[in-house]
Short mmCIF file of C-alpha atoms and ligand atoms in Angstrom, two decimals:
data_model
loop_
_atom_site.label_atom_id
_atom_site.label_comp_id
_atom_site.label_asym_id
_atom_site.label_seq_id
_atom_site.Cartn_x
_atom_site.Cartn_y
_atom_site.Cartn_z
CA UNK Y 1299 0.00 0.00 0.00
CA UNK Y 1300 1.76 3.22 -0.93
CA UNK Y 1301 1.73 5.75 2.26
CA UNK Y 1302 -1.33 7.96 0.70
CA UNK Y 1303 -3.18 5.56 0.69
CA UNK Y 1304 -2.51 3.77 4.01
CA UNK Y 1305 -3.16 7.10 5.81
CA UNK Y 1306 -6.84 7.24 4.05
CA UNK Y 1307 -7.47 3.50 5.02
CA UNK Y 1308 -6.68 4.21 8.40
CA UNK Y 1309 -8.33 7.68 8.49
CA UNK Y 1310 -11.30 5.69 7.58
CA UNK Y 1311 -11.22 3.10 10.12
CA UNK Y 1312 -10.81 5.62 13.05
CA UNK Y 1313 -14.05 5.91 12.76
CA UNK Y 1314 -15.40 2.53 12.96
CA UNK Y 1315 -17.92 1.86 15.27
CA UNK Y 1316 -16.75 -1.69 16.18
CA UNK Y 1317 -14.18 -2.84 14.47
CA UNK Y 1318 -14.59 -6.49 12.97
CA UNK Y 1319 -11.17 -8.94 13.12
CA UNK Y 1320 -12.76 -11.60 12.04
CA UNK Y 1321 -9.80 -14.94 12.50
CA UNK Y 1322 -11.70 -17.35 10.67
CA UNK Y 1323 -14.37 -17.53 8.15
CA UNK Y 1324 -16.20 -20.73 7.38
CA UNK Y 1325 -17.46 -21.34 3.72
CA UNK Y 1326 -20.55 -23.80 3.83
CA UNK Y 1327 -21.60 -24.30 0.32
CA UNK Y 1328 -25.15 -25.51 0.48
CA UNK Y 1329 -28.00 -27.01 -2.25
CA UNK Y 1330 -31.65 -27.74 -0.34
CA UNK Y 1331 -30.02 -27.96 2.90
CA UNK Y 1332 -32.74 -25.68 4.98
CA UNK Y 1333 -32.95 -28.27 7.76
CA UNK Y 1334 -29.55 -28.54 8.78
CA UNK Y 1335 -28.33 -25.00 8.66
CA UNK Y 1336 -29.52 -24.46 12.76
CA UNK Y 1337 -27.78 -27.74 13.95
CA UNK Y 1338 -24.87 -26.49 11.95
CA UNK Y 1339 -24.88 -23.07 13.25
CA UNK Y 1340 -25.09 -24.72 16.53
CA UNK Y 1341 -22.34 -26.50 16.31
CA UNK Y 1342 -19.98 -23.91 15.02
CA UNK Y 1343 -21.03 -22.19 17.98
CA UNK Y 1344 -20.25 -24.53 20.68
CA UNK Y 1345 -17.08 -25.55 19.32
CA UNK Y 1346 -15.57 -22.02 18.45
CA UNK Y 1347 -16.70 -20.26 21.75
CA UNK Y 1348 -14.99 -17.10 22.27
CA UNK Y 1349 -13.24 -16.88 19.13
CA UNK Y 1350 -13.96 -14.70 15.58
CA UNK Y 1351 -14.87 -16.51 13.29
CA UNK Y 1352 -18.05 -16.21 10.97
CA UNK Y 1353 -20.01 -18.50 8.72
CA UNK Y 1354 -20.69 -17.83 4.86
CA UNK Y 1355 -22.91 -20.00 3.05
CA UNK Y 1356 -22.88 -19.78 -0.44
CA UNK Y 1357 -26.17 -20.97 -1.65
CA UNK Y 1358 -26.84 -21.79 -5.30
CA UNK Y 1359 -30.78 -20.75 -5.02
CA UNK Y 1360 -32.11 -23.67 -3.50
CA UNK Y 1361 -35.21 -24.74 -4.31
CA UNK Y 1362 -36.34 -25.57 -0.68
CA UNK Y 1363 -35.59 -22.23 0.85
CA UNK Y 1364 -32.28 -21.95 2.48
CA UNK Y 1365 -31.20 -18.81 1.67
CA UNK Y 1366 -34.02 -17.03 2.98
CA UNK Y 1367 -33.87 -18.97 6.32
CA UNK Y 1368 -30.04 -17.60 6.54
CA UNK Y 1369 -30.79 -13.91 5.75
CA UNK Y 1370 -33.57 -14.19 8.77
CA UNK Y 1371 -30.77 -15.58 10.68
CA UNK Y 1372 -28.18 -13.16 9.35
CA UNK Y 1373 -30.66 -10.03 10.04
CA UNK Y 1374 -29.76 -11.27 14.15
CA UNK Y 1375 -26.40 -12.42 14.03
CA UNK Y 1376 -23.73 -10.42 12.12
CA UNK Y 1377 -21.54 -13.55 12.11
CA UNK Y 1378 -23.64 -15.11 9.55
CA UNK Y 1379 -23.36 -13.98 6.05
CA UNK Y 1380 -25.24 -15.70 2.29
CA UNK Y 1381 -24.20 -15.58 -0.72
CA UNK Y 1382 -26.76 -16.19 -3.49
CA UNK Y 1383 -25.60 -17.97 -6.99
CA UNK Y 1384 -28.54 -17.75 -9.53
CA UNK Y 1385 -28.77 -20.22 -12.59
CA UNK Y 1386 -24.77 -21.62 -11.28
CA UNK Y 1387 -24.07 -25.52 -9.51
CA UNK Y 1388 -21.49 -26.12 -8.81
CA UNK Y 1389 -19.61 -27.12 -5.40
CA UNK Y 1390 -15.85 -25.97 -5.97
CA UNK Y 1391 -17.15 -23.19 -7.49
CA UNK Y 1392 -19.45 -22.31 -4.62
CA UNK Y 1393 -16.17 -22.78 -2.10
CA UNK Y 1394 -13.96 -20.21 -4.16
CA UNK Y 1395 -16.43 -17.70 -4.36
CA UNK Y 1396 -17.37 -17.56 -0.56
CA UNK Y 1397 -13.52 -17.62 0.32
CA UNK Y 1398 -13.39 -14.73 -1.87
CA UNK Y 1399 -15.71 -12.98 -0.31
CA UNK Y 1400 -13.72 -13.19 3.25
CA UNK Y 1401 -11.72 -10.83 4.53
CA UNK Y 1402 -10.60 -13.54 7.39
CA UNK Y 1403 -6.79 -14.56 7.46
CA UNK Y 1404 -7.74 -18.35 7.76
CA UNK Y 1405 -10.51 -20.03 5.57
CA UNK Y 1406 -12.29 -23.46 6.28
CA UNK Y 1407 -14.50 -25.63 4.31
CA UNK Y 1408 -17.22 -27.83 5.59
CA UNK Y 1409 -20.32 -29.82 4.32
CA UNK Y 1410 -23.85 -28.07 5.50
CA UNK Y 1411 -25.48 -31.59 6.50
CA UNK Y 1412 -23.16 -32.39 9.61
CA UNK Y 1413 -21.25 -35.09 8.36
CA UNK Y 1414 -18.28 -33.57 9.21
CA UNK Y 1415 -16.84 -33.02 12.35
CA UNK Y 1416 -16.55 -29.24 13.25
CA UNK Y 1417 -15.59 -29.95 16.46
CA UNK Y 1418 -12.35 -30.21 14.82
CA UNK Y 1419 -12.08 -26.30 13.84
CA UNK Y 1420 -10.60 -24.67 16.87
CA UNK Y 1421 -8.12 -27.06 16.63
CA UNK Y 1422 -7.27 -26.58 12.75
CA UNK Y 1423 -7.40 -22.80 13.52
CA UNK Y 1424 -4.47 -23.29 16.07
CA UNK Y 1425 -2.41 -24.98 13.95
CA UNK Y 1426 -2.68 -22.62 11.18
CA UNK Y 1427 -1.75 -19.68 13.61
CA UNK Y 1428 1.07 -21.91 15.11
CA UNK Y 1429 2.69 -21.27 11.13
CA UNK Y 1430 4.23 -24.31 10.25
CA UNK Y 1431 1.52 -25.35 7.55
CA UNK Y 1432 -0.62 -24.18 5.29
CA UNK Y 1433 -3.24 -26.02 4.98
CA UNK Y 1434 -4.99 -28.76 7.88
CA UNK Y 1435 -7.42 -31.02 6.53
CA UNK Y 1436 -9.78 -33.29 8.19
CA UNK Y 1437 -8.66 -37.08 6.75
CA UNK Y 1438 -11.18 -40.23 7.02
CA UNK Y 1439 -8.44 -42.54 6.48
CA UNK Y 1440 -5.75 -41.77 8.38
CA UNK Y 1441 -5.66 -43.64 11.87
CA UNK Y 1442 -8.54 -42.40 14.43
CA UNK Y 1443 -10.81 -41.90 11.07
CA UNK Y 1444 -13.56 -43.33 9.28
CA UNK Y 1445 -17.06 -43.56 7.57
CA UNK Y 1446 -20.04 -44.46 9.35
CA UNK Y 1447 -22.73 -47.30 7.27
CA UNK Y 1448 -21.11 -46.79 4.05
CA UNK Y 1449 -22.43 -49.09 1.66
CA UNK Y 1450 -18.75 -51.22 0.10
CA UNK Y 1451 -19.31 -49.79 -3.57
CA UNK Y 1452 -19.14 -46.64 -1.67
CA UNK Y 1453 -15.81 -47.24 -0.49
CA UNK Y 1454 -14.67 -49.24 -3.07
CA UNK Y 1455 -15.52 -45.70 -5.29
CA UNK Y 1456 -13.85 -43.54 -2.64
CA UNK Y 1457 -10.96 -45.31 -2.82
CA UNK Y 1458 -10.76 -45.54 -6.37
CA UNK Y 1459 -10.47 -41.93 -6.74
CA UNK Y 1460 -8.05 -41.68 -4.13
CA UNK Y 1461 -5.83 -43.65 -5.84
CA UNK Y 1462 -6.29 -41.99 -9.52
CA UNK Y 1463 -5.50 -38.69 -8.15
CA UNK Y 1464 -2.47 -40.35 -6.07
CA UNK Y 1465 -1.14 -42.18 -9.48
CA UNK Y 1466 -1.90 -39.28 -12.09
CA UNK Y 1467 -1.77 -36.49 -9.99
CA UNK Y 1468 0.79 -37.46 -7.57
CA UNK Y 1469 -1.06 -35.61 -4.77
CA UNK Y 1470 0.40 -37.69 -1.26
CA UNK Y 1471 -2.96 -36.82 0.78
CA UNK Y 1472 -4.94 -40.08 2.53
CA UNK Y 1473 -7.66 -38.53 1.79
CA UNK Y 1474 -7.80 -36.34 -1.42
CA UNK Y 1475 -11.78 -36.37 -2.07
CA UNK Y 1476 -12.27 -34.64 2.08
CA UNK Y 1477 -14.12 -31.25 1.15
CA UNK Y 1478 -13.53 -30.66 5.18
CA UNK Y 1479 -10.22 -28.30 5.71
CA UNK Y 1480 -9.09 -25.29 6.56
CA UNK Y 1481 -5.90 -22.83 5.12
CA UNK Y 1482 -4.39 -19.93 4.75
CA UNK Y 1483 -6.20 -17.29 2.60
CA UNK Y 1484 -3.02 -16.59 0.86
CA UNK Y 1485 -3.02 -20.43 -0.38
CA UNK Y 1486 -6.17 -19.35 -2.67
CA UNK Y 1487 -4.17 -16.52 -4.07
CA UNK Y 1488 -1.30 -18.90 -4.98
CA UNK Y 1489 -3.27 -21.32 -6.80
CA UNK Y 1490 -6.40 -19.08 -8.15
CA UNK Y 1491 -4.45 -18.67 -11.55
CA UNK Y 1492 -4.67 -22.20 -12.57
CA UNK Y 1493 -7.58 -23.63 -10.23
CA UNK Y 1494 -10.34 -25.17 -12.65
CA UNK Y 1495 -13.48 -24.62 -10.17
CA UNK Y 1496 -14.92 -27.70 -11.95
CA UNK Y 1497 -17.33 -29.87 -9.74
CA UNK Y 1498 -17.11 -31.39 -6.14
CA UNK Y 1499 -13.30 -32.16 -5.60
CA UNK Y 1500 -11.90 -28.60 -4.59
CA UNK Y 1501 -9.03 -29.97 -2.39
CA UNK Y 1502 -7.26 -31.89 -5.26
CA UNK Y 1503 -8.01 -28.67 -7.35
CA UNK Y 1504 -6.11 -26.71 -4.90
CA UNK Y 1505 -3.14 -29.07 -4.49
CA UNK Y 1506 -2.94 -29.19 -8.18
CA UNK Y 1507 -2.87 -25.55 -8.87
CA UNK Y 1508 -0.62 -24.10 -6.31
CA UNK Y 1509 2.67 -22.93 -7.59
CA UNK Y 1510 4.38 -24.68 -4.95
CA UNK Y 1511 3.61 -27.70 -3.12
CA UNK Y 1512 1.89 -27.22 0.02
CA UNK Y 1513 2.56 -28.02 3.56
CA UNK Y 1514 0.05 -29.79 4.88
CA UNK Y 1515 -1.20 -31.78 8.04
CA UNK Y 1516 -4.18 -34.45 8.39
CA UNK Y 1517 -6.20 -34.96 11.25
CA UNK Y 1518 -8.67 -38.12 11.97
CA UNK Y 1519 -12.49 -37.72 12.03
CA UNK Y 1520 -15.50 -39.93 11.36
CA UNK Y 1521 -17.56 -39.02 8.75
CA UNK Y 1522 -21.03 -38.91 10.21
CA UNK Y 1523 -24.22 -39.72 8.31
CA UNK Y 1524 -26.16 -36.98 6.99
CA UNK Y 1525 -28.07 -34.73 9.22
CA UNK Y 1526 -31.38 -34.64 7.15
CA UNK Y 1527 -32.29 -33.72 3.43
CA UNK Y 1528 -30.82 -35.54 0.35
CA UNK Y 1529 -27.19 -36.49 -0.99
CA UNK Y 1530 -26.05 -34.41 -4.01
CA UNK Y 1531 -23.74 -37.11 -5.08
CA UNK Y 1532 -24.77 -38.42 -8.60
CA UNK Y 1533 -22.91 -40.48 -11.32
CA UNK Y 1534 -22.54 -36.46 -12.67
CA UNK Y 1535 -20.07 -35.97 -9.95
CA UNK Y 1536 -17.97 -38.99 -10.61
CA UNK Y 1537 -17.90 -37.56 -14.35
CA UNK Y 1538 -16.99 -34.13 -12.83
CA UNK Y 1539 -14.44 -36.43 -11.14
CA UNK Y 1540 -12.73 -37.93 -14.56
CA UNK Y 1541 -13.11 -34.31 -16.69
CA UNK Y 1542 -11.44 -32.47 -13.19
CA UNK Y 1543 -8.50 -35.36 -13.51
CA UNK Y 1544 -8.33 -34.75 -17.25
CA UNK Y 1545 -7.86 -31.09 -17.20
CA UNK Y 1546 -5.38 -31.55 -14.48
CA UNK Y 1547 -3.24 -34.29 -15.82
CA UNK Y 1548 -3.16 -32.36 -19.36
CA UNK Y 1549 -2.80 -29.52 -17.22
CA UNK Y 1550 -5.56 -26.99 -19.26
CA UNK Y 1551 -8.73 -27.05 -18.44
CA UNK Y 1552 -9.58 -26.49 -22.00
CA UNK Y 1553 -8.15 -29.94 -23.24
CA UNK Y 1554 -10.04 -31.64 -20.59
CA UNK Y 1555 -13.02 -29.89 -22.26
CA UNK Y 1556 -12.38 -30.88 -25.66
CA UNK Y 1557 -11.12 -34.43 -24.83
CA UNK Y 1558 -14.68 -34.42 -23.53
CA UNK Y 1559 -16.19 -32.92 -26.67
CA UNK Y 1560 -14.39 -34.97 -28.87
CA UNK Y 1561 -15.66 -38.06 -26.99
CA UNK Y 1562 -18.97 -37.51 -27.38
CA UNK Y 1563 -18.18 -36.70 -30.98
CA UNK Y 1564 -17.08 -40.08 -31.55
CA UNK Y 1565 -20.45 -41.18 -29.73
CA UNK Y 1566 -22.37 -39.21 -32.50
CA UNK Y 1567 -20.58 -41.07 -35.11
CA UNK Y 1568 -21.94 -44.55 -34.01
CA UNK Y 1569 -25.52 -42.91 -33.44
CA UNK Y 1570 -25.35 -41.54 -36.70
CA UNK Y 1571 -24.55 -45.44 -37.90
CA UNK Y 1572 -27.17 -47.16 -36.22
CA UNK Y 1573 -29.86 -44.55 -37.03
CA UNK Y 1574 -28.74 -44.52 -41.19
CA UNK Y 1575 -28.40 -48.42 -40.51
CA UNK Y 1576 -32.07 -49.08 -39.20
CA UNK Y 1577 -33.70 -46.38 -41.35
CA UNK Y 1578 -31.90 -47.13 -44.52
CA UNK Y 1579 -31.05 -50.93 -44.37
CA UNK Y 1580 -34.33 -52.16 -42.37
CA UNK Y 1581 -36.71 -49.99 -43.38
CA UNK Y 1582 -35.71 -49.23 -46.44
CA UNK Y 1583 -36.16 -45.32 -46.13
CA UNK Y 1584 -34.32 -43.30 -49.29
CA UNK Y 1585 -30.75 -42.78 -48.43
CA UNK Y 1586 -30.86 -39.31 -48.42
CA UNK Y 1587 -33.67 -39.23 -46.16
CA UNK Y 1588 -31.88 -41.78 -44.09
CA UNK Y 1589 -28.51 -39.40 -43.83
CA UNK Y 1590 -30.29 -36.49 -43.19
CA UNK Y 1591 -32.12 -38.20 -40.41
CA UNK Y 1592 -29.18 -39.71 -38.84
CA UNK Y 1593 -27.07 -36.19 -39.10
CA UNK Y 1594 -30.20 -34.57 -37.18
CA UNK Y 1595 -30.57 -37.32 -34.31
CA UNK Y 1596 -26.43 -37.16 -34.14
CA UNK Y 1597 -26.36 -33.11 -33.59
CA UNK Y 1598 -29.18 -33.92 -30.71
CA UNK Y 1599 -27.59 -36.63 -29.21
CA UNK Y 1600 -24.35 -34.53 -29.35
CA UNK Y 1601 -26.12 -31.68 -28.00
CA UNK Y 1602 -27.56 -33.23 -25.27
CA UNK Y 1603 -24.23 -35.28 -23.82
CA UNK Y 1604 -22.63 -31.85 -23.67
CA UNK Y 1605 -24.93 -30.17 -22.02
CA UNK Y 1606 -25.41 -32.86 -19.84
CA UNK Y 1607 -21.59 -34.24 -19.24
CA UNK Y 1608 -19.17 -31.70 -20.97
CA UNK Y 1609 -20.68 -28.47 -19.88
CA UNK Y 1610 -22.59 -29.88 -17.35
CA UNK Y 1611 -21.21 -26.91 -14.48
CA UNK Y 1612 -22.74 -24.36 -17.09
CA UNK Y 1613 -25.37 -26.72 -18.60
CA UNK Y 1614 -28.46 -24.68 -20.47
CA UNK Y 1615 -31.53 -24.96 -18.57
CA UNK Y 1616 -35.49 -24.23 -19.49
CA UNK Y 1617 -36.92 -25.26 -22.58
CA UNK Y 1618 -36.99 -22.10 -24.59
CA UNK Y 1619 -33.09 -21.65 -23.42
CA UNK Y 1620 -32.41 -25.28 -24.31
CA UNK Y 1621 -33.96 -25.15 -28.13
CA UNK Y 1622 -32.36 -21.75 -28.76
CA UNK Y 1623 -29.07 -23.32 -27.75
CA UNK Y 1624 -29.76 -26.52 -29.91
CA UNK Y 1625 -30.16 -24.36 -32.87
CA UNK Y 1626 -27.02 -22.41 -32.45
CA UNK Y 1627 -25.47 -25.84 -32.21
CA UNK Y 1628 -26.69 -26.95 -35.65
CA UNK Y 1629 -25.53 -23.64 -36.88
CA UNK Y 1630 -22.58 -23.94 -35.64
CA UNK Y 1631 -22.04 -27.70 -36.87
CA UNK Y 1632 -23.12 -26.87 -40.28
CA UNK Y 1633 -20.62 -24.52 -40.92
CA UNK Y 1634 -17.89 -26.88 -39.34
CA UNK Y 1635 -19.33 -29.80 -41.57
CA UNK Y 1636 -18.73 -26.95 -44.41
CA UNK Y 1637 -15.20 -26.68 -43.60
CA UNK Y 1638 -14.52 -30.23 -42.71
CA UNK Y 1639 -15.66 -30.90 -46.24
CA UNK Y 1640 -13.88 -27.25 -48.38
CA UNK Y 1641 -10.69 -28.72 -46.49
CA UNK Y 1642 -10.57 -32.19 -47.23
CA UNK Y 1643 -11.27 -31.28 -50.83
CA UNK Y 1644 -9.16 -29.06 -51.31
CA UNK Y 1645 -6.12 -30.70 -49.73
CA UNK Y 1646 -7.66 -34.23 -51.80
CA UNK Y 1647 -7.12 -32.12 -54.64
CA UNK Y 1648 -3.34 -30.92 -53.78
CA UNK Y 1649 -2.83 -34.92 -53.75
CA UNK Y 1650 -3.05 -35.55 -50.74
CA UNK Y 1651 -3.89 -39.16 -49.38
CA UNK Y 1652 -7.40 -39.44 -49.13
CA UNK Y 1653 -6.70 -40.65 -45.13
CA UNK Y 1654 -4.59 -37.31 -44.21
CA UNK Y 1655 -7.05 -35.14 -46.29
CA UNK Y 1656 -9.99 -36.45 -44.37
CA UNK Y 1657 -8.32 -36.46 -40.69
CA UNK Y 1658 -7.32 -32.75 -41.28
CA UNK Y 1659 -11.11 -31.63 -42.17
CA UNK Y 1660 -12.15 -33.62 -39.35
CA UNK Y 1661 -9.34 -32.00 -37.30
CA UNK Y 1662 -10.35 -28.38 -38.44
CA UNK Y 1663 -14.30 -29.01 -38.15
CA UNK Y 1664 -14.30 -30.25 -34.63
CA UNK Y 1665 -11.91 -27.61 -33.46
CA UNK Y 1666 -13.98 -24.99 -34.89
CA UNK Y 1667 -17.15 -26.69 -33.57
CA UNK Y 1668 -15.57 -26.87 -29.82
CA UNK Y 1669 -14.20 -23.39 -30.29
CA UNK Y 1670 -17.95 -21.58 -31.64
CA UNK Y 1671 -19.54 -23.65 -29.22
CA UNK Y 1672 -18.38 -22.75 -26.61
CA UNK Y 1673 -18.60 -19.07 -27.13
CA UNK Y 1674 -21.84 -19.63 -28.64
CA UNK Y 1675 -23.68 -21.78 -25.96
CA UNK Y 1676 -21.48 -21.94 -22.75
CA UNK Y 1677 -19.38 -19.40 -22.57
CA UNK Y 1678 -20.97 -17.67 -20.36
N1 GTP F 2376 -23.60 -24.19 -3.56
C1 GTP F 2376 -23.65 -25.49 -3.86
N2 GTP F 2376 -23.52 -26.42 -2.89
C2 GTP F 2376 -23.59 -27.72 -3.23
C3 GTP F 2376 -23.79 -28.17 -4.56
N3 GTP F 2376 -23.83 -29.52 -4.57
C4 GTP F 2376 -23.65 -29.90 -3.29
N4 GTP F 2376 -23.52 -28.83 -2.48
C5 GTP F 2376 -23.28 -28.80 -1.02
O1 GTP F 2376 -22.03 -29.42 -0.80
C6 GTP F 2376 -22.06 -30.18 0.39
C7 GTP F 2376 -21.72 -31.64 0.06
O2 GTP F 2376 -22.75 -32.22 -0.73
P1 GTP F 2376 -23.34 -33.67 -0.37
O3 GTP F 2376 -24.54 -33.90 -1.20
O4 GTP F 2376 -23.53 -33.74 1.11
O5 GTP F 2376 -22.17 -34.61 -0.87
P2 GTP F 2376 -21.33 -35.68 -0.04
O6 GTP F 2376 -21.20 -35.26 1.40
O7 GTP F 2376 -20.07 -35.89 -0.80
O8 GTP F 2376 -22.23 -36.95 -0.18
P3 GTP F 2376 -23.16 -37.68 0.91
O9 GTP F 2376 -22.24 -38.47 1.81
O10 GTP F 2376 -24.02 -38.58 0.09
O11 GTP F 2376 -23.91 -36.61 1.66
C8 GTP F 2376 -23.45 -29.99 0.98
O12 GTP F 2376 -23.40 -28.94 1.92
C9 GTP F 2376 -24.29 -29.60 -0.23
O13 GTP F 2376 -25.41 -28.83 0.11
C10 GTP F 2376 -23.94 -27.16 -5.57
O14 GTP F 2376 -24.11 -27.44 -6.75
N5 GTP F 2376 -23.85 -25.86 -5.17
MG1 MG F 2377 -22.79 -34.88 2.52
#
């Protein structure tokens, strides 16, 4: 801060009525979780007594009503404080917003529906102040820890992921997938440039993106069952999982993406196969019929699995939304098929072989489909 401005700043807090130091803030990202924001509260309560600490839920407009139960709460307690996403989901996305909104030297994470222990906060706060690490997270596996009633594919899951991010990540934590933590603020700044913010996993995101490797300690807990209300966890978040992975391994989120896209471009072409294969060959429709048929159900199908898988964090919602994105989709793939096809010619023509000719136009059309795309539809 140069000195002109340091003497406004602290012309400007002389006059503070109460000045707020605020040690700790506590980012609770929540979806439908109206029931369980008290107990929470409660809980935060007991086990930070006497310290400053305050709790900001970042809420991505739940349908049940939890962010109008917090700003009732918030109107009578200054320590709580909502943030409202509207038309966003997204859970590591939710986390880096609210710890961008504190002003708190330390930052923790934890679950809204009491699964995990926050009895273990004043004691993750004390490290953090002692300074030898950087970040404290709450482990399941480490000795002392565990799950309550989890069902074995559970586990078995869990501890696949644990050891893809261990093998293609190299990240050394026992438990990688633990959204329960706490760190320094700075640690956000350090790895904000290259974080991806893509779906549930925001601790391997972090450990990925930091410019150096961070020092970190892991302390036991048993993860509880859920207080009340519904799991979030769908076979979406496991694909969140393997496109978070991607774009980490490659190193750019925007491979990840268009590994992604390209997948479910190669799922088009068999659609396109079976649907010019049953109309033309069963049912004897015209071939051109047939072809323009399959291209139409392949651009939907295509449509849809990015919505649904590739873009899923910024998927278009509503049906008026969802055909006026559809459209723009065909547009857009029309004038890639268009330059799949001017290329191929034309390179066919410079003698080419007729395999490197038709690679490059596929090449070109899917890059320019990816690239219009995505500015076009979910870019937003
Ligand atoms: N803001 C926001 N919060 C979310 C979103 N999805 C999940 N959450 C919250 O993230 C936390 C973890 O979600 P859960 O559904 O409990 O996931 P989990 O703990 O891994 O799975 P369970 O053991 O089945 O509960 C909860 O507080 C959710 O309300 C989201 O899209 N946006
Ligand atoms: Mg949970």
């Amino acid at each position: 801060m140069n000195a002109e401005l340091e003497q406004e700043s602290s012309d400007f807090l002389a006059v503070v009525p109460t000045p707020l130091q605020r040690s700790l803030s506590i980012i609770v990202p929540t979806f439908n979780e109206r029931l369980n924001v008290i107990p929470l509260l409660e809980g935060l309560r007991t086990s930070l007594h006497g310290q400053d600490w305050e709790a900001i839920f970042v809420d991505d407009d739940s349908p049940d009503g939890t962010a109008p139960l917090l700003r009732e709460l918030a109107q009578n307690d200054p320590r709580i404080r909502c943030i409202t996403r509207v038309g966003r989901r997204g859970l590591s996305s939710a986390c880096i917003e609210g710890m961008f909104a504190s002003s708190a030297p330390y930052v923790a994470v934890i679950d809204a529906d009491m699964q995990h222990d926050e009895r273990l906060l004043a004691q993750m706060h004390q490290m953090l102040q002692a300074g030898e690490v950087d970040i404290v997270i709450g482990s399941r596996y480490v000795a002392g820890g565990g799950v309550c009633h989890w069902r074995t594919h559970r586990v078995l899951i869990s501890r696949l992921a644990t050891g893809l991010s261990a093998r293609l990540l190299n990240i050394k934590l026992t438990d990688p997938m633990s959204g329960f933590f706490m760190m320094r603020r700075e640690v956000l700044v350090g790895a904000v440039d290259r974080l991806s913010g893509l779906g549930f996993k925001i601790l391997v995101d972090l450990f990925t993106s930091h410019e150096r490797p961070l020092r970190f300690v892991e302390l036991p807990y048993q993860f509880r069952n859920r207080h009340a209300g519904d799991s979030k966890l769908d076979s979406g978040v496991a694909w969140d999982y393997v496109l978070l992975l991607l774009a980490k391994s490659l190193d750019r989120l925007v491979l990840g993406r268009f590994l992604a896209f390209s997948s479910v471009g190669a799922i088009g072409v068999l659609v396109h196969f079976a649907v010019l294969a049953c109309l033309h060959k069963w049912l004897t429709v015209p071939f051109a019929a047939a072809q323009a048929t399959a291209i139409a159900v392949a651009m939907v199908s295509n449509f849809t699995l990015n919505n649904e898988l590739t873009y899923r964090d910024v998927r278009v919602r509503g049906v008026f939304a969802w055909w006026r994105a559809l459209l723009k989709f065909f547009a857009v793939c029309l004038v890639g098929a268009a330059l799949n096809m001017g290329l191929a010619t034309w390179l066919y023509q410079l003698s080419s072989t007729w395999w490197q000719s038709a690679l490059a136009g596929i090449v070109a059309g899917s890059v320019w489909n990816f690239i219009l795309s995505k500015s076009a539809i979910w870019g937003r």
